[in-house]
Short mmCIF file of C-alpha atoms in Angstrom, two decimals:
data_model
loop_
_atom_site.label_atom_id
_atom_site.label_comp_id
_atom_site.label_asym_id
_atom_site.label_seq_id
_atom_site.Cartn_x
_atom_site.Cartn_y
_atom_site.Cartn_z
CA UNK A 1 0.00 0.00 0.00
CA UNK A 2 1.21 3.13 -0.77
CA UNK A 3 0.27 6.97 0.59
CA UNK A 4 -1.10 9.60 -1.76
CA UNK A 5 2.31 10.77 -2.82
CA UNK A 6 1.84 12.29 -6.15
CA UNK A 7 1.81 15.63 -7.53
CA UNK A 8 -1.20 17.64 -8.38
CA UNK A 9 -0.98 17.67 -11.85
CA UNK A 10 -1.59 13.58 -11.85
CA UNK A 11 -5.28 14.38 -10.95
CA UNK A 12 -6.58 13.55 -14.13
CA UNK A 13 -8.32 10.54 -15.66
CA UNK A 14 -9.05 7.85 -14.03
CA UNK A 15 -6.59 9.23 -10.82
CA UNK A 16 -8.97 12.53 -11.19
CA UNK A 17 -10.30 13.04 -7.28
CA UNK A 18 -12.97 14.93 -5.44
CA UNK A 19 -14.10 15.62 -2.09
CA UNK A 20 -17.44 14.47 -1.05
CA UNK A 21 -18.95 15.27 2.49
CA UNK A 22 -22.08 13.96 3.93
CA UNK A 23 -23.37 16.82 6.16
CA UNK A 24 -24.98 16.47 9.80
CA UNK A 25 -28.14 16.00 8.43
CA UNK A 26 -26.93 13.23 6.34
CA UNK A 27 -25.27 11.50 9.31
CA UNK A 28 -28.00 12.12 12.02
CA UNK A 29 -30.77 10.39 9.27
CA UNK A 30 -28.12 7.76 8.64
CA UNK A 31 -27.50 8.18 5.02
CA UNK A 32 -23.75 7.74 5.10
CA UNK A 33 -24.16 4.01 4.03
CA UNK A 34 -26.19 4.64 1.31
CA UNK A 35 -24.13 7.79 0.02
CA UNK A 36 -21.03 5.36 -0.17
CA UNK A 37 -22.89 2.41 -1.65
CA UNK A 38 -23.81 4.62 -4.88
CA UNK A 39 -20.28 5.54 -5.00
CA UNK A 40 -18.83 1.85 -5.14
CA UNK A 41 -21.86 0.94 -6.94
CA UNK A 42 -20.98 3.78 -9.74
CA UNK A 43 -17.77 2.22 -9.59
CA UNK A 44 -15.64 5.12 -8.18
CA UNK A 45 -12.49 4.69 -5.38
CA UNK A 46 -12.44 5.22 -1.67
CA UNK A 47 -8.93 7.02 -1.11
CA UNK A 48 -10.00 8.95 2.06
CA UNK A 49 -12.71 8.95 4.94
CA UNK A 50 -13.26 10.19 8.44
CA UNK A 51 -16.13 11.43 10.77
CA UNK A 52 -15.10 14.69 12.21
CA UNK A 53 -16.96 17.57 13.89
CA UNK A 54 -14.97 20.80 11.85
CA UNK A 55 -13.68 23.68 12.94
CA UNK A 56 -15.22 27.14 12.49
CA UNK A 57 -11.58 28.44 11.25
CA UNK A 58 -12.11 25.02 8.75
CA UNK A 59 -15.71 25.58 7.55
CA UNK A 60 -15.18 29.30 7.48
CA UNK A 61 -12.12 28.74 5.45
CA UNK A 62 -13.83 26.04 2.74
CA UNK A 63 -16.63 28.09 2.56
CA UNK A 64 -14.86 31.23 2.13
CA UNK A 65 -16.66 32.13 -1.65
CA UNK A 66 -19.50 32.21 0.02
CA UNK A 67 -19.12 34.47 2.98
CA UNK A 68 -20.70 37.63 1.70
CA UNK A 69 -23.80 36.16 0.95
CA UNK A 70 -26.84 36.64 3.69
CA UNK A 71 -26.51 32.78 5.06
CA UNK A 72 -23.12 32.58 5.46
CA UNK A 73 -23.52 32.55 9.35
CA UNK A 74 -26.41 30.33 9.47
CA UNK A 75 -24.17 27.84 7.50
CA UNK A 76 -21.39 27.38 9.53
CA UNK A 77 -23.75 26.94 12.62
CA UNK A 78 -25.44 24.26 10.34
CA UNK A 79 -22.13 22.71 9.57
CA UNK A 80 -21.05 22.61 13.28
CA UNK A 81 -24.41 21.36 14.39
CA UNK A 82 -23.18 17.59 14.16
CA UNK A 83 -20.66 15.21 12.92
CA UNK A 84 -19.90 15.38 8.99
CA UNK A 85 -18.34 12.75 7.19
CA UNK A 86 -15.64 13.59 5.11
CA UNK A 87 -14.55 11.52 1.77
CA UNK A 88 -12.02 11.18 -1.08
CA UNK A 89 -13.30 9.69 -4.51
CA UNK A 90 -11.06 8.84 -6.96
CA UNK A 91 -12.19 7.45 -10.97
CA UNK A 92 -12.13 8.79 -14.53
CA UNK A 93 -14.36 12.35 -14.53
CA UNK A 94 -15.27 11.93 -10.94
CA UNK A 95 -16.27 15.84 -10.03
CA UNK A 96 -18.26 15.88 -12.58
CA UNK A 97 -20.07 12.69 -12.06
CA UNK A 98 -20.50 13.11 -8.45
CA UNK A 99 -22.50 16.17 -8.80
CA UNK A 100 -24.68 14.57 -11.16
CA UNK A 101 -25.20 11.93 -8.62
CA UNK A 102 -25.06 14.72 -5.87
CA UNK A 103 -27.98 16.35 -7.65
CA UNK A 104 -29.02 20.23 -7.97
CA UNK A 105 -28.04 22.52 -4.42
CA UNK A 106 -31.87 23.42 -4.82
CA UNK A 107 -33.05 19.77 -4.18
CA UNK A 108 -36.66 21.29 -5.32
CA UNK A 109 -34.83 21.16 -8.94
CA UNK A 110 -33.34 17.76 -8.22
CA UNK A 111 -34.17 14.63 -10.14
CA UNK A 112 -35.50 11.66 -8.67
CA UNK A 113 -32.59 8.79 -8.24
CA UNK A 114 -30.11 11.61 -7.33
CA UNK A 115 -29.19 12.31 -3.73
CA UNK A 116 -30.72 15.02 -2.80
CA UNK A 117 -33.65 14.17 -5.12
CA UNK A 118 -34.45 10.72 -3.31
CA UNK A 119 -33.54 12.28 0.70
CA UNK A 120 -33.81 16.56 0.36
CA UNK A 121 -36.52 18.47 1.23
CA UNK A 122 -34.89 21.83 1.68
CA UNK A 123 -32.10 23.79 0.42
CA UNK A 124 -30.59 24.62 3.92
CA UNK A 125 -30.52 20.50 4.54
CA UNK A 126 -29.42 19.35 1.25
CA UNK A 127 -27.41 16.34 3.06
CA UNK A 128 -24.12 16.19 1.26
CA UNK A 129 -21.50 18.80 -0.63
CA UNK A 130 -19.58 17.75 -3.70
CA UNK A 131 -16.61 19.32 -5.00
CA UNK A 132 -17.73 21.88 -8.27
CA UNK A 133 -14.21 21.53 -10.40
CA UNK A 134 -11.14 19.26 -10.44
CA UNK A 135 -9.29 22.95 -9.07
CA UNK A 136 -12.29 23.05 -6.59
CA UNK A 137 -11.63 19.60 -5.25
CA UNK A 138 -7.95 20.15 -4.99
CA UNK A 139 -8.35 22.91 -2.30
CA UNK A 140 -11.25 21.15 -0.24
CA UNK A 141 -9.19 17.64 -0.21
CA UNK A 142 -6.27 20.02 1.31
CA UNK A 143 -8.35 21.86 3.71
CA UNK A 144 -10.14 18.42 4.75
CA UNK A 145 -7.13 16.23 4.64
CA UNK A 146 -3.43 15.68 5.34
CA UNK A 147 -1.96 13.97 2.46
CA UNK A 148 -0.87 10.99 5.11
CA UNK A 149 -4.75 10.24 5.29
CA UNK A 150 -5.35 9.44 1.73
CA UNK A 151 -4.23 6.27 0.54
CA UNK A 152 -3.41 5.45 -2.40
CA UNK A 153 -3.97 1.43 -3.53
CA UNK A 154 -4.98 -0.60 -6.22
CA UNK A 155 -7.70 -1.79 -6.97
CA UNK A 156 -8.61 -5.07 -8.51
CA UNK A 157 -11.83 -4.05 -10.24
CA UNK A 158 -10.27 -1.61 -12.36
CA UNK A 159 -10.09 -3.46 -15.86
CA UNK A 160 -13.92 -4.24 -15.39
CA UNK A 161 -14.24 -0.42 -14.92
CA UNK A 162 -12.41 1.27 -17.47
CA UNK A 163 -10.88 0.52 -21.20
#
């Protein structure tokens, strides 16, 4: 087994990564199984994982784009309510595949068999957050992560995955 060693620029194709985290109200209604069983069953890589309760510094800091708008506070509160569980996915176009499977923010405009179409009510508990570009995921896997908790290890299923 080796560690998550290489350099940024080798996050493409089927090494490509994202961060995916299951908010509190995704943990308290006991989602987090399901969440990571449409992952493997999409065929995408568990590299990193761990239940944490973050940091205001952290959540302020990951969602700093969005600190002049009027919900900013009401966010982080949210976000420090409970436990979240934070994730690494690796596979070929994986940011952009997990927010199809992530569904729309709004989950009002959400299909059905996405996410937050089949468990979303509301916009303010929209259960999970998925990284928006390959760039995107690169700073919330840093923030979230110390490259000694990602692993990096082969997996067998791969040539049934991908050409």
């Amino acid at each position: 087994m080796l560690l998550f060693l290489w350099p940024i620029g080798a996050w493409t194709g089927v090494y490509e990564r994202t961060f995916i985290a299951v908010k509190p109200d995704g943990v308290h209604r006991r989602l987090v199984g399901e969440i990571i069983r449409r992952f493997e069953k999409k065929g995408f890589h568990l590299v990193g994982m761990k239940l944490v309760q973050p940091s205001e510094p952290l959540l302020k800091e990951h969602y700093w784009g969005l600190r002049q708008k009027p919900f900013f506070s009401g966010l982080i509160e949210y976000m420090r309510s409970g436990p979240v569980v934070a994730m690494v996915w690796q596979g070929l176009d994986v940011v952009k595949m997990a927010r199809r499977m992530l569904g729309e923010t709004d989950p009002a405009d959400s299909l059905p068999g996405t996410i937050r179409g089949d468990f979303c009510m509301e916009v303010g508990r929209n259960v999970i957050h998925g990284s928006d570009s390959v760039k995107m995921a690169q700073r919330e896997i840093s923030l979230w992560f110390n490259p000694d908790e990602l692993i990096c290890w082969e997996n067998s299923s791969q040539p049934w995955r991908y050409q």
